[in-house]
Amino acid sequence: MSVTNQDVKKVARLARIALPEDQVEPMTDELNNILNWIEQLGEVDVEGVEPMTSVVETSLPMREDVVTDGGIQDKVLANAPKSEDGFFVVPKVVE
Amino acid sequence: MTDRTSYIIEGDTGDWEVVIGMEVHAQVATNSKLFSGAPTKFGADPNCNVSLVDAAMPGMLPVINRGCVEQAVRTGLGLNAKINLWSRFDRKNYFYPDLPQGYQISQFQYPIVGEGEIEVEAEDGYSFIVGIERLHLEQDAGKSIHDLDPNATYVDLNRSGVALMEIVSKPDIRSPGEAAAYLKKLRAIVVALGSSDGDMEKGNLRADVNVSVCKVGNYAKFKETGDFGFLGTRREIKNMNSFRFIQQAIEFEARDQVEKIERGDKVDQETILFDTTTGETRSMRSKEDAHDYRYFPDPDLLPLEIDQAWVDEIRASLPELPDQKKQRFMDDYGLKAYDAAVLAADYDKADYFEAVAKGRDGKMAVNWVANELFGRLNKEDLTIAESPVSAKHLGELLDLIKSGEISGKIAKTVFEKVWDGQGAPAAIVEKEGLKQVSDTGAIEKIVDDIIAANPAQVEQVQAQKAEGHAKPKALGWFVGQVMKASQGKANPQAVNEILKAKLDL
């Protein structure tokens, strides 16, 4: 499996990562190296083996349905570059 | 029961049919959020129902709420669906200011609930089956407010991380009316189960509606083969939370698609919005890669495993569901399927009906509750909770009719007076002297007077009798006159008997 420059540009755009034109080619090469390296795993016979979702052999712990958090508006907004009347304020988003 | 009718759109090239599937988002009724301990309560100040998990602060980890899982299972059972004891959470990646994580935690490949089906009653009096494809748990996003500032968007994360159940139907819905009926039924089920409050005005229940059109006959081929190639390209109308607008939007969209296809234009698979002011649908997102969500298993969460014993326990605790209530109303009160279904779909109405019908004649009760009361409430735009006539008073009124104290006709007058707040039915009857006159002496007196004053009518009755009519038509005229003379209070049965005797019939 390998990726093209086109794929790399698309993924960068979807992930909102700015990728200057002169870095596309090196990035594609780098990613393909990684993919080729991982490709080696294809040699392992996994016939009849369930895909693994997690490396820990345990199921998801659950918490009870009680309110234990919230009411910390000041903390939630502490790192916001801009806030007003308890809201985050961000550049206008128009659909 | 009427047959299922086809919804046909007449085009220039022939007749088209519409195919609809729905994705319904219902807010799960719990105290706290899906993956954090922040409250779900509506109406708090902005960002007050937010934990650092919901705000996606670095290093925060999600812990699942058992209550949300239980509600999802409960709903799955109510939809007669398969409960998956093993399911998994995935990340759905996209960027928007009200989604601080940059992804929504959802279930893509392995949902907690699999296939099921429900029976839906259409307005026209027939019922149909809608297959459920799946139900999965996911996080809601926050709220963006665009009109507080011309140059900025305000973001409130109170809703961020609240649990939603997304219920996906199969493309089994075939008309705008059926789409509304399906949503009503689904709403009735989740409300009965207590798994969602179903409050559409608050957006706690909203639907994305997938609409496509195909030439008549192609849907049958799709059902037969399972080949989606027989169906047209679908467009998805987002975020509908009104039964009326859902129908309008589908009507417009289906016709628009037919026109597009017949013009030779392509229908693109895309997300659209319904503009309630123009009554038209319009494209929402144009970027071709907007739907590339790059799902992958959420590494912060282990697979969700539940055991059968817990599912059985939840099943045993299920309340009476609308379909069971409907069946019971039919069995216990002798209601027709349609009447029973309408009542059972709305628990407030069902409770009211039961309070009136218990220990009384079920058919008489449904007649008064569904026709008189609901008709009147509709006209005045009141809910059942706001009814000026209580179930207790309506029951009392029925008792007065049953015991023969008042006639059905007088009962309507009494009903009006109770509606106007004049007190209890028995008291009104007493006070206004509306009691039915069963005293034969009094009725005989009126009958004698009328017979004496109308020799021509008497002759007519006799002539009709001579012609061999067992029930001469002119008798009806006499009944009317006697009732009028008694101001409607004479017992109609007694009037009939006395008239027959006096007129020698």
Coordinates of C-alpha atoms in Angstrom, one line a residue:
Chain A
M1 CA 0.0 0.0 0.0
S2 CA 1.2 3.5 -0.8
V3 CA -0.1 7.0 -0.8
T4 CA 0.1 9.7 -3.6
N5 CA 0.9 13.4 -3.2
Q6 CA -2.8 13.9 -3.9
D7 CA -3.8 11.6 -0.9
V8 CA -1.4 13.5 1.4
K9 CA -2.8 16.9 0.4
K10 CA -6.3 15.7 1.0
V11 CA -5.6 14.2 4.4
A12 CA -3.7 17.4 5.4
R13 CA -6.7 19.5 4.4
L14 CA -9.2 17.2 6.3
A15 CA -7.0 17.4 9.4
R16 CA -6.6 21.1 9.0
I17 CA -2.8 20.9 8.8
A18 CA -1.1 23.4 6.7
L19 CA 1.4 21.7 4.4
P20 CA 3.5 23.9 2.2
E21 CA 3.9 22.7 -1.4
D22 CA 7.6 21.9 -1.1
Q23 CA 6.9 19.6 1.9
V24 CA 4.3 17.4 0.1
E25 CA 6.8 15.2 -1.7
P26 CA 9.0 14.5 1.4
M27 CA 5.9 13.8 3.4
T28 CA 4.6 11.4 0.9
D29 CA 7.9 9.6 0.9
E30 CA 8.0 9.5 4.6
L31 CA 4.5 8.1 5.0
N32 CA 5.2 5.5 2.3
N33 CA 8.3 4.3 4.2
I34 CA 6.2 3.9 7.3
L35 CA 3.4 2.1 5.4
N36 CA 5.9 -0.3 3.7
W37 CA 7.4 -1.1 7.1
I38 CA 4.0 -1.9 8.5
E39 CA 3.2 -3.9 5.4
Q40 CA 5.6 -6.6 6.8
L41 CA 2.8 -7.5 9.2
G42 CA 0.9 -8.8 6.2
E43 CA 3.2 -11.8 6.3
V44 CA 1.7 -13.0 9.5
D45 CA -1.1 -15.6 9.1
V46 CA -4.2 -14.2 10.9
E47 CA -6.7 -16.7 9.6
G48 CA -9.4 -17.1 12.2
V49 CA -8.1 -14.5 14.5
E50 CA -10.6 -11.8 15.7
P51 CA -9.4 -8.2 15.0
M52 CA -8.1 -6.7 18.2
T53 CA -9.7 -3.6 19.5
S54 CA -7.6 -3.0 22.5
V55 CA -4.4 -4.3 24.0
V56 CA -6.0 -4.7 27.5
E57 CA -8.0 -7.8 28.1
T58 CA -10.8 -6.1 30.0
S59 CA -14.1 -4.6 29.2
L60 CA -15.2 -1.0 29.5
P61 CA -15.8 0.1 33.1
M62 CA -19.0 2.0 33.6
R63 CA -19.9 4.8 36.1
E64 CA -23.3 5.3 37.7
D65 CA -25.6 7.9 36.3
V66 CA -25.0 10.7 38.9
V67 CA -24.0 14.3 38.5
T68 CA -20.4 14.7 39.8
D69 CA -19.1 17.5 37.6
G70 CA -20.0 20.9 36.0
G71 CA -20.5 24.3 37.5
I72 CA -17.0 25.4 36.6
Q73 CA -17.7 27.9 33.9
D74 CA -14.6 30.0 34.8
K75 CA -12.3 27.0 34.5
V76 CA -13.9 25.9 31.2
L77 CA -13.4 29.3 29.8
A78 CA -10.0 30.0 31.4
N79 CA -7.9 29.2 28.3
A80 CA -10.3 30.7 25.7
P81 CA -8.7 33.5 23.7
K82 CA -12.0 35.3 23.8
S83 CA -15.2 34.8 25.9
E84 CA -18.2 36.9 26.8
D85 CA -21.2 36.4 29.0
G86 CA -20.1 32.8 29.7
F87 CA -19.8 31.9 26.0
F88 CA -16.7 31.1 23.9
V89 CA -16.4 33.7 21.2
V90 CA -14.9 32.4 17.9
P91 CA -14.6 33.9 14.4
K92 CA -17.9 33.9 12.6
V93 CA -18.9 30.5 11.3
V94 CA -21.4 30.6 8.5
E95 CA -22.9 27.5 6.9
Chain B
M1 CA -59.1 -0.7 8.2
T2 CA -58.1 0.9 4.9
D3 CA -55.4 -0.4 2.6
R4 CA -52.0 1.2 2.3
T5 CA -52.3 3.8 -0.4
S6 CA -49.5 4.7 -2.8
Y7 CA -48.1 8.2 -2.9
I8 CA -47.6 8.9 -6.6
I9 CA -45.9 11.9 -8.2
E10 CA -47.1 12.4 -11.7
G11 CA -44.2 13.4 -14.0
D12 CA -43.9 14.1 -17.7
T13 CA -42.4 10.7 -18.3
G14 CA -44.7 8.7 -16.1
D15 CA -45.5 8.1 -12.5
W16 CA -42.9 8.1 -9.7
E17 CA -42.9 6.8 -6.2
V18 CA -41.1 8.1 -3.2
V19 CA -38.8 6.1 -0.8
I20 CA -38.0 7.5 2.6
G21 CA -35.6 6.3 5.4
M22 CA -35.1 8.2 8.6
E23 CA -32.4 8.8 11.1
V24 CA -33.9 10.0 14.3
H25 CA -31.8 11.5 17.1
A26 CA -33.3 11.2 20.5
Q27 CA -31.7 12.7 23.6
V28 CA -31.2 10.0 26.2
A29 CA -33.0 10.8 29.4
T30 CA -30.2 10.6 32.1
N31 CA -28.9 12.8 34.8
S32 CA -25.4 13.1 33.5
K33 CA -23.7 13.0 30.1
L34 CA -22.5 10.0 28.1
F35 CA -18.8 10.2 29.1
S36 CA -18.7 12.8 31.9
G37 CA -20.4 13.6 35.2
A38 CA -21.7 17.0 34.1
P39 CA -25.5 17.5 34.2
T40 CA -27.8 17.3 31.2
K41 CA -30.4 19.7 32.6
F42 CA -31.9 22.1 30.1
G43 CA -31.7 25.8 30.5
A44 CA -28.5 26.3 32.6
D45 CA -26.3 29.3 32.0
P46 CA -23.8 28.9 29.2
N47 CA -21.0 26.5 29.8
C48 CA -22.1 25.7 33.3
N49 CA -23.1 22.1 32.5
V50 CA -19.6 21.4 31.2
S51 CA -16.8 19.3 32.6
L52 CA -13.2 19.4 31.4
V53 CA -14.0 16.2 29.5
D54 CA -16.8 17.9 27.5
A55 CA -14.5 20.8 26.8
A56 CA -11.9 18.4 25.5
M57 CA -9.1 19.6 27.6
P58 CA -5.9 17.7 27.0
G59 CA -5.5 14.5 29.0
M60 CA -9.2 14.1 29.9
L61 CA -10.5 10.6 29.5
P62 CA -14.1 9.5 28.8
V63 CA -15.9 7.1 31.2
I64 CA -19.2 5.7 30.0
N65 CA -22.4 6.3 31.9
R66 CA -24.2 3.0 32.7
G67 CA -27.6 4.8 32.6
C68 CA -27.1 5.7 29.0
V69 CA -26.3 2.1 28.1
E70 CA -29.4 0.9 30.0
Q71 CA -31.6 3.4 28.1
A72 CA -30.2 2.3 24.8
V73 CA -30.9 -1.3 25.6
R74 CA -34.4 -0.4 26.9
T75 CA -35.1 1.4 23.6
G76 CA -33.7 -1.5 21.6
L77 CA -36.1 -3.9 23.4
G78 CA -39.0 -1.5 22.8
L79 CA -38.2 -1.6 19.0
N80 CA -38.2 -5.4 19.1
A81 CA -34.6 -5.3 18.1
K82 CA -31.5 -7.4 18.6
I83 CA -29.3 -6.3 21.5
N84 CA -25.6 -6.6 20.7
L85 CA -23.8 -7.7 23.8
W86 CA -20.5 -6.5 22.2
S87 CA -20.3 -3.1 20.7
R88 CA -17.7 -0.5 20.1
F89 CA -17.2 3.3 20.0
D90 CA -15.6 5.0 17.0
R91 CA -14.4 8.5 16.3
K92 CA -16.2 10.5 13.6
N93 CA -13.8 13.3 12.6
Y94 CA -14.8 16.7 11.6
F95 CA -14.2 20.3 12.6
Y96 CA -16.7 22.7 14.0
P97 CA -16.5 25.2 16.9
D98 CA -19.2 23.4 18.9
L99 CA -17.3 20.1 18.7
P100 CA -14.2 20.8 20.9
Q101 CA -12.8 17.3 20.5
G102 CA -12.5 17.6 16.7
Y103 CA -14.4 14.3 16.6
Q104 CA -17.7 12.9 17.8
I105 CA -17.6 9.7 19.7
S106 CA -20.2 7.5 18.0
Q107 CA -20.7 3.8 17.1
F108 CA -20.1 3.2 13.4
Q109 CA -19.3 -0.4 12.7
Y110 CA -20.6 -2.2 15.8
P111 CA -23.8 -0.5 17.2
I112 CA -25.3 -1.5 20.6
V113 CA -28.6 -2.3 18.9
G114 CA -29.1 -4.2 15.7
E115 CA -32.2 -4.9 13.5
G116 CA -35.8 -4.6 14.7
E117 CA -39.2 -3.5 13.5
I118 CA -42.2 -1.5 14.6
E119 CA -45.8 -1.3 13.5
V120 CA -46.9 2.2 12.6
E121 CA -50.5 3.5 12.3
A122 CA -51.0 6.0 9.4
E123 CA -53.5 8.9 9.6
D124 CA -55.6 7.3 6.9
G125 CA -56.4 4.4 9.2
Y126 CA -54.1 1.6 8.0
S127 CA -50.9 0.4 9.6
F128 CA -47.5 -0.6 8.1
I129 CA -44.2 -2.1 9.3
V130 CA -41.0 -0.1 9.4
G131 CA -37.8 -2.0 9.8
I132 CA -35.2 -0.7 12.2
E133 CA -31.7 -0.9 10.8
R134 CA -29.8 -0.1 14.0
L135 CA -29.6 2.1 17.1
H136 CA -26.4 3.5 18.4
L137 CA -25.1 5.8 21.1
E138 CA -23.2 9.0 20.4
Q139 CA -22.4 12.4 21.8
D140 CA -24.3 15.5 21.0
A141 CA -22.4 18.6 20.0
G142 CA -22.6 22.1 21.7
K143 CA -24.6 25.0 20.4
S144 CA -23.4 27.8 18.1
I145 CA -25.2 31.1 18.2
H146 CA -24.7 33.2 15.2
D147 CA -26.9 36.2 15.9
L148 CA -25.4 37.7 19.0
D149 CA -22.6 39.4 17.1
P150 CA -22.3 40.3 13.4
N151 CA -18.7 39.3 13.3
A152 CA -18.5 36.4 15.8
T153 CA -20.1 33.1 16.7
Y154 CA -20.9 32.4 20.4
V155 CA -20.4 28.8 21.6
D156 CA -22.2 27.1 24.5
L157 CA -21.0 23.6 25.3
N158 CA -23.7 22.7 27.7
R159 CA -25.1 20.1 25.3
S160 CA -21.7 18.9 24.3
G161 CA -21.3 15.3 25.3
V162 CA -25.0 14.7 26.2
A163 CA -26.0 11.2 25.0
L164 CA -28.0 10.7 21.9
M165 CA -29.6 7.6 20.5
E166 CA -29.5 7.6 16.7
I167 CA -32.3 5.3 15.5
V168 CA -31.9 4.4 11.8
S169 CA -34.9 3.1 9.9
K170 CA -34.8 1.0 6.7
P171 CA -36.2 2.6 3.6
D172 CA -39.7 1.4 4.4
I173 CA -41.5 4.7 4.5
R174 CA -43.5 5.6 1.4
S175 CA -45.2 8.9 1.8
P176 CA -44.9 12.2 3.7
G177 CA -47.8 11.2 5.9
E178 CA -46.1 7.9 6.7
A179 CA -42.9 9.7 7.7
A180 CA -44.8 11.8 10.2
A181 CA -46.7 8.8 11.5
Y182 CA -43.4 6.8 11.9
L183 CA -41.9 9.7 13.9
K184 CA -45.0 9.9 16.1
K185 CA -44.9 6.2 16.8
L186 CA -41.2 6.3 17.6
R187 CA -41.7 9.3 19.9
A188 CA -44.6 7.4 21.7
I189 CA -42.3 4.4 22.3
V190 CA -39.3 6.3 23.7
V191 CA -41.6 8.5 25.9
A192 CA -43.4 5.3 27.2
L193 CA -40.1 3.7 27.9
G194 CA -38.8 6.8 29.6
S195 CA -35.6 6.6 27.5
S196 CA -36.1 10.1 26.1
D197 CA -38.6 12.9 26.9
G198 CA -39.2 13.3 23.1
D199 CA -39.5 17.0 23.4
M200 CA -39.3 18.2 19.8
E201 CA -39.5 21.9 20.6
K202 CA -36.3 21.6 22.6
G203 CA -34.7 19.6 19.9
N204 CA -34.6 16.5 22.1
L205 CA -36.1 14.5 19.2
R206 CA -35.1 15.4 15.7
A207 CA -35.0 13.6 12.4
D208 CA -32.8 13.5 9.3
V209 CA -35.0 12.4 6.4
N210 CA -33.5 10.6 3.4
V211 CA -35.6 11.0 0.3
S212 CA -35.3 9.4 -3.1
V213 CA -37.7 8.8 -6.0
C214 CA -38.0 6.0 -8.5
K215 CA -40.3 4.9 -11.3
V216 CA -43.4 3.0 -10.1
G217 CA -42.6 -0.6 -9.6
N218 CA -38.9 -0.2 -8.9
Y219 CA -39.4 -0.2 -5.1
A220 CA -41.0 -3.6 -5.3
K221 CA -37.9 -4.8 -7.3
F222 CA -35.6 -3.4 -4.6
K223 CA -37.6 -5.2 -1.9
E224 CA -37.4 -8.4 -3.8
T225 CA -33.7 -8.3 -4.6
G226 CA -32.2 -6.0 -1.9
D227 CA -30.5 -4.2 -4.7
F228 CA -30.3 -0.4 -4.0
G229 CA -29.6 0.1 -7.7
F230 CA -33.4 0.1 -8.2
L231 CA -33.8 3.2 -6.0
G232 CA -32.9 6.7 -6.9
T233 CA -30.1 8.8 -5.4
R234 CA -31.1 10.1 -2.0
R235 CA -30.8 13.5 -0.5
E236 CA -30.8 13.9 3.2
I237 CA -33.0 16.7 4.8
K238 CA -31.3 17.6 8.1
N239 CA -32.6 18.4 11.5
M240 CA -36.3 18.3 11.2
N241 CA -38.3 18.7 14.4
S242 CA -41.8 19.3 13.3
F243 CA -44.3 16.8 12.0
R244 CA -45.8 19.4 9.6
F245 CA -42.5 20.6 8.2
I246 CA -41.3 17.0 7.7
Q247 CA -44.3 16.4 5.4
Q248 CA -43.9 19.7 3.6
A249 CA -40.2 19.1 3.1
I250 CA -40.7 15.6 1.6
E251 CA -43.4 16.8 -0.7
F252 CA -41.3 19.5 -2.1
E253 CA -38.1 17.5 -2.2
A254 CA -39.7 14.5 -4.0
R255 CA -41.3 16.7 -6.6
D256 CA -38.0 18.6 -7.1
Q257 CA -36.1 15.4 -7.7
V258 CA -38.6 14.2 -10.3
E259 CA -38.4 17.5 -12.1
K260 CA -34.5 17.4 -12.0
I261 CA -34.4 13.9 -13.4
E262 CA -36.9 14.6 -16.1
R263 CA -35.0 17.7 -17.1
G264 CA -31.9 15.5 -17.5
D265 CA -30.1 16.9 -14.4
K266 CA -28.4 14.7 -11.9
V267 CA -29.6 14.3 -8.3
D268 CA -26.4 14.6 -6.2
Q269 CA -26.2 12.7 -2.9
E270 CA -26.0 15.6 -0.5
T271 CA -27.2 17.1 2.7
I272 CA -30.0 19.7 2.4
L273 CA -31.9 22.0 4.6
F274 CA -35.6 22.8 4.6
D275 CA -36.4 26.5 4.6
T276 CA -39.6 26.9 6.6
T277 CA -40.3 30.4 5.2
T278 CA -40.1 29.5 1.5
G279 CA -41.2 25.8 1.9
E280 CA -38.2 24.8 -0.2
T281 CA -35.2 22.6 0.3
R282 CA -31.7 23.8 -0.4
S283 CA -28.1 22.5 -0.5
M284 CA -26.2 22.7 2.8
R285 CA -22.7 21.6 2.3
S286 CA -20.9 21.8 -1.0
K287 CA -17.4 20.6 -0.3
E288 CA -17.1 17.2 -1.8
D289 CA -15.0 15.8 1.0
A290 CA -17.2 17.1 3.8
H291 CA -18.5 13.6 4.4
D292 CA -15.1 12.0 4.7
Y293 CA -15.3 11.4 8.5
R294 CA -12.3 9.0 8.7
Y295 CA -14.0 6.8 11.4
F296 CA -11.6 4.7 13.5
P297 CA -12.0 2.9 16.9
D298 CA -11.7 5.3 19.8
P299 CA -8.5 4.3 21.5
D300 CA -9.7 6.0 24.8
L301 CA -12.5 3.5 25.1
L302 CA -12.6 -0.3 25.5
P303 CA -15.3 -2.3 23.7
L304 CA -18.7 -2.1 25.4
E305 CA -19.6 -5.5 26.8
I306 CA -22.9 -6.2 28.5
D307 CA -24.3 -9.5 29.8
Q308 CA -27.5 -11.2 28.8
A309 CA -28.6 -11.3 32.5
W310 CA -28.7 -7.5 32.6
V311 CA -30.6 -7.3 29.3
D312 CA -33.1 -9.8 30.7
E313 CA -33.4 -7.7 33.8
I314 CA -34.1 -4.6 31.8
R315 CA -36.6 -6.5 29.7
A316 CA -38.5 -7.5 32.8
S317 CA -38.7 -3.9 33.9
L318 CA -40.2 -2.5 30.7
P319 CA -43.5 -0.6 31.1
E320 CA -46.5 -1.2 29.0
L321 CA -45.7 -0.2 25.4
P322 CA -48.0 1.6 23.0
D323 CA -48.8 -1.6 21.1
Q324 CA -49.5 -3.6 24.3
K325 CA -51.7 -0.8 25.5
K326 CA -53.5 -0.7 22.1
Q327 CA -54.2 -4.5 22.4
R328 CA -55.4 -4.1 26.0
F329 CA -57.8 -1.3 25.0
M330 CA -59.2 -3.5 22.2
D331 CA -59.5 -6.5 24.6
D332 CA -60.8 -4.8 27.7
Y333 CA -62.9 -2.0 26.3
G334 CA -63.9 -3.4 22.9
L335 CA -62.3 -0.5 21.0
K336 CA -61.6 -0.6 17.3
A337 CA -57.9 -1.0 16.3
Y338 CA -57.6 2.5 15.0
D339 CA -59.2 4.2 18.0
A340 CA -57.1 2.1 20.4
A341 CA -53.9 3.0 18.5
V342 CA -54.6 6.7 18.5
L343 CA -55.2 6.7 22.3
A344 CA -52.3 4.4 23.0
A345 CA -49.9 6.6 21.1
D346 CA -50.3 9.4 23.6
Y347 CA -50.1 8.5 27.2
D348 CA -51.8 11.5 28.6
K349 CA -54.8 10.8 26.3
A350 CA -54.6 7.1 27.2
D351 CA -54.6 7.8 30.9
Y352 CA -57.6 10.2 30.5
F353 CA -59.5 7.6 28.5
E354 CA -58.9 4.9 31.1
A355 CA -60.0 7.1 33.9
V356 CA -63.3 7.6 32.1
A357 CA -63.7 4.1 30.7
K358 CA -62.8 2.1 33.8
G359 CA -65.9 0.3 35.0
R360 CA -68.0 1.8 32.2
D361 CA -69.0 1.1 28.6
G362 CA -65.7 1.3 26.6
K363 CA -67.4 2.2 23.3
M364 CA -69.4 4.9 24.9
A365 CA -66.3 6.3 26.7
V366 CA -64.2 6.4 23.5
N367 CA -67.1 8.1 21.7
W368 CA -67.2 10.9 24.3
V369 CA -63.4 11.1 24.9
A370 CA -62.3 10.9 21.2
N371 CA -65.1 12.7 19.5
E372 CA -66.6 15.2 21.9
L373 CA -63.6 16.0 24.1
F374 CA -60.6 15.7 21.8
G375 CA -62.6 17.4 19.0
R376 CA -63.3 20.3 21.3
L377 CA -59.8 20.5 22.6
N378 CA -58.4 20.5 19.1
K379 CA -60.7 23.4 18.1
E380 CA -59.6 25.5 21.1
D381 CA -55.9 24.4 20.7
L382 CA -55.7 23.0 24.2
T383 CA -53.8 19.9 25.4
I384 CA -55.5 17.2 27.4
A385 CA -53.8 18.4 30.6
E386 CA -55.5 21.8 30.0
S387 CA -58.9 20.2 29.5
P388 CA -61.6 22.2 31.4
V389 CA -63.6 18.9 31.7
S390 CA -61.9 16.5 34.1
A391 CA -62.0 12.7 33.6
K392 CA -64.0 12.4 36.8
H393 CA -66.7 14.8 35.5
L394 CA -66.9 13.1 32.1
G395 CA -67.2 9.7 33.8
E396 CA -70.0 11.2 36.0
L397 CA -71.8 12.4 32.8
L398 CA -71.6 9.0 31.3
D399 CA -73.1 7.5 34.4
L400 CA -76.0 9.9 34.1
I401 CA -76.7 8.8 30.6
K402 CA -76.3 5.1 31.5
S403 CA -78.8 5.3 34.4
G404 CA -81.3 7.0 32.1
E405 CA -81.3 10.2 34.1
I406 CA -80.4 12.3 31.1
S407 CA -80.6 11.6 27.4
G408 CA -77.6 11.7 25.1
K409 CA -78.8 14.9 23.6
I410 CA -79.1 16.6 27.0
A411 CA -75.7 15.2 27.9
K412 CA -74.2 17.4 25.2
T413 CA -75.8 20.5 26.8
V414 CA -74.4 19.4 30.2
F415 CA -71.0 18.8 28.6
E416 CA -71.0 22.4 27.4
K417 CA -71.8 23.7 30.8
V418 CA -69.1 21.6 32.5
W419 CA -66.7 22.9 29.9
D420 CA -67.7 26.5 30.8
G421 CA -66.9 25.7 34.4
Q422 CA -70.4 25.6 35.8
G423 CA -69.5 22.6 38.1
A424 CA -70.1 18.9 38.3
P425 CA -72.6 17.2 35.8
A426 CA -75.0 15.9 38.5
A427 CA -75.2 19.3 40.1
I428 CA -75.8 21.0 36.8
V429 CA -78.6 18.5 35.9
E430 CA -80.2 19.0 39.3
K431 CA -79.9 22.8 39.3
E432 CA -81.2 23.3 35.7
G433 CA -83.9 20.7 36.0
L434 CA -82.5 18.7 33.0
K435 CA -83.4 15.4 34.4
Q436 CA -85.1 13.1 31.8
V437 CA -88.8 12.8 32.4
S438 CA -89.6 9.1 32.7
D439 CA -92.8 9.8 34.5
T440 CA -95.3 8.2 32.1
G441 CA -98.2 10.3 33.4
A442 CA -96.4 13.5 32.4
I443 CA -95.4 12.2 29.0
E444 CA -98.9 10.8 28.4
K445 CA -100.3 14.3 29.0
I446 CA -98.0 15.8 26.3
V447 CA -98.7 13.0 23.9
D448 CA -102.5 13.4 24.3
D449 CA -102.2 17.2 23.7
I450 CA -100.2 16.7 20.5
I451 CA -102.4 14.0 19.1
A452 CA -105.5 16.2 19.8
A453 CA -103.9 19.2 18.1
N454 CA -102.8 17.4 14.9
P455 CA -105.5 15.2 13.4
A456 CA -104.0 15.4 10.0
Q457 CA -100.8 13.8 11.2
V458 CA -102.7 11.1 13.0
E459 CA -104.5 10.3 9.8
Q460 CA -101.2 10.0 8.0
V461 CA -99.8 7.6 10.5
Q462 CA -102.9 5.4 10.2
A463 CA -102.7 5.5 6.4
Q464 CA -99.0 4.4 6.5
K465 CA -100.0 1.7 8.9
A466 CA -102.7 0.5 6.6
E467 CA -100.1 0.3 3.8
G468 CA -98.3 -2.2 5.9
H469 CA -95.5 -0.1 7.3
A470 CA -94.5 -1.6 10.7
K471 CA -92.8 1.7 11.6
P472 CA -94.8 4.6 9.9
K473 CA -92.5 7.5 9.1
A474 CA -95.0 10.0 10.5
L475 CA -94.3 8.5 14.0
G476 CA -90.9 10.1 13.9
W477 CA -92.6 13.5 13.5
F478 CA -94.7 12.8 16.7
V479 CA -91.6 11.8 18.6
G480 CA -89.9 15.1 17.6
Q481 CA -92.9 17.1 18.7
V482 CA -93.1 15.4 22.1
M483 CA -89.4 15.9 22.7
K484 CA -89.6 19.5 21.7
A485 CA -92.6 20.1 24.0
S486 CA -90.7 18.5 26.9
Q487 CA -87.6 20.6 26.1
G488 CA -85.7 17.4 25.3
K489 CA -86.2 16.0 28.7
A490 CA -88.7 13.2 28.0
N491 CA -87.2 9.8 28.0
P492 CA -87.2 8.9 24.2
Q493 CA -87.9 5.2 24.9
A494 CA -90.9 6.0 27.0
V495 CA -92.2 8.5 24.4
N496 CA -91.9 5.9 21.7
E497 CA -93.9 3.3 23.7
I498 CA -96.6 5.7 24.8
L499 CA -97.0 7.1 21.3
K500 CA -97.3 3.6 19.8
A501 CA -99.9 2.6 22.3
K502 CA -101.9 5.8 21.8
L503 CA -101.8 5.7 18.0
D504 CA -102.7 2.0 18.1
L505 CA -99.5 0.9 16.2

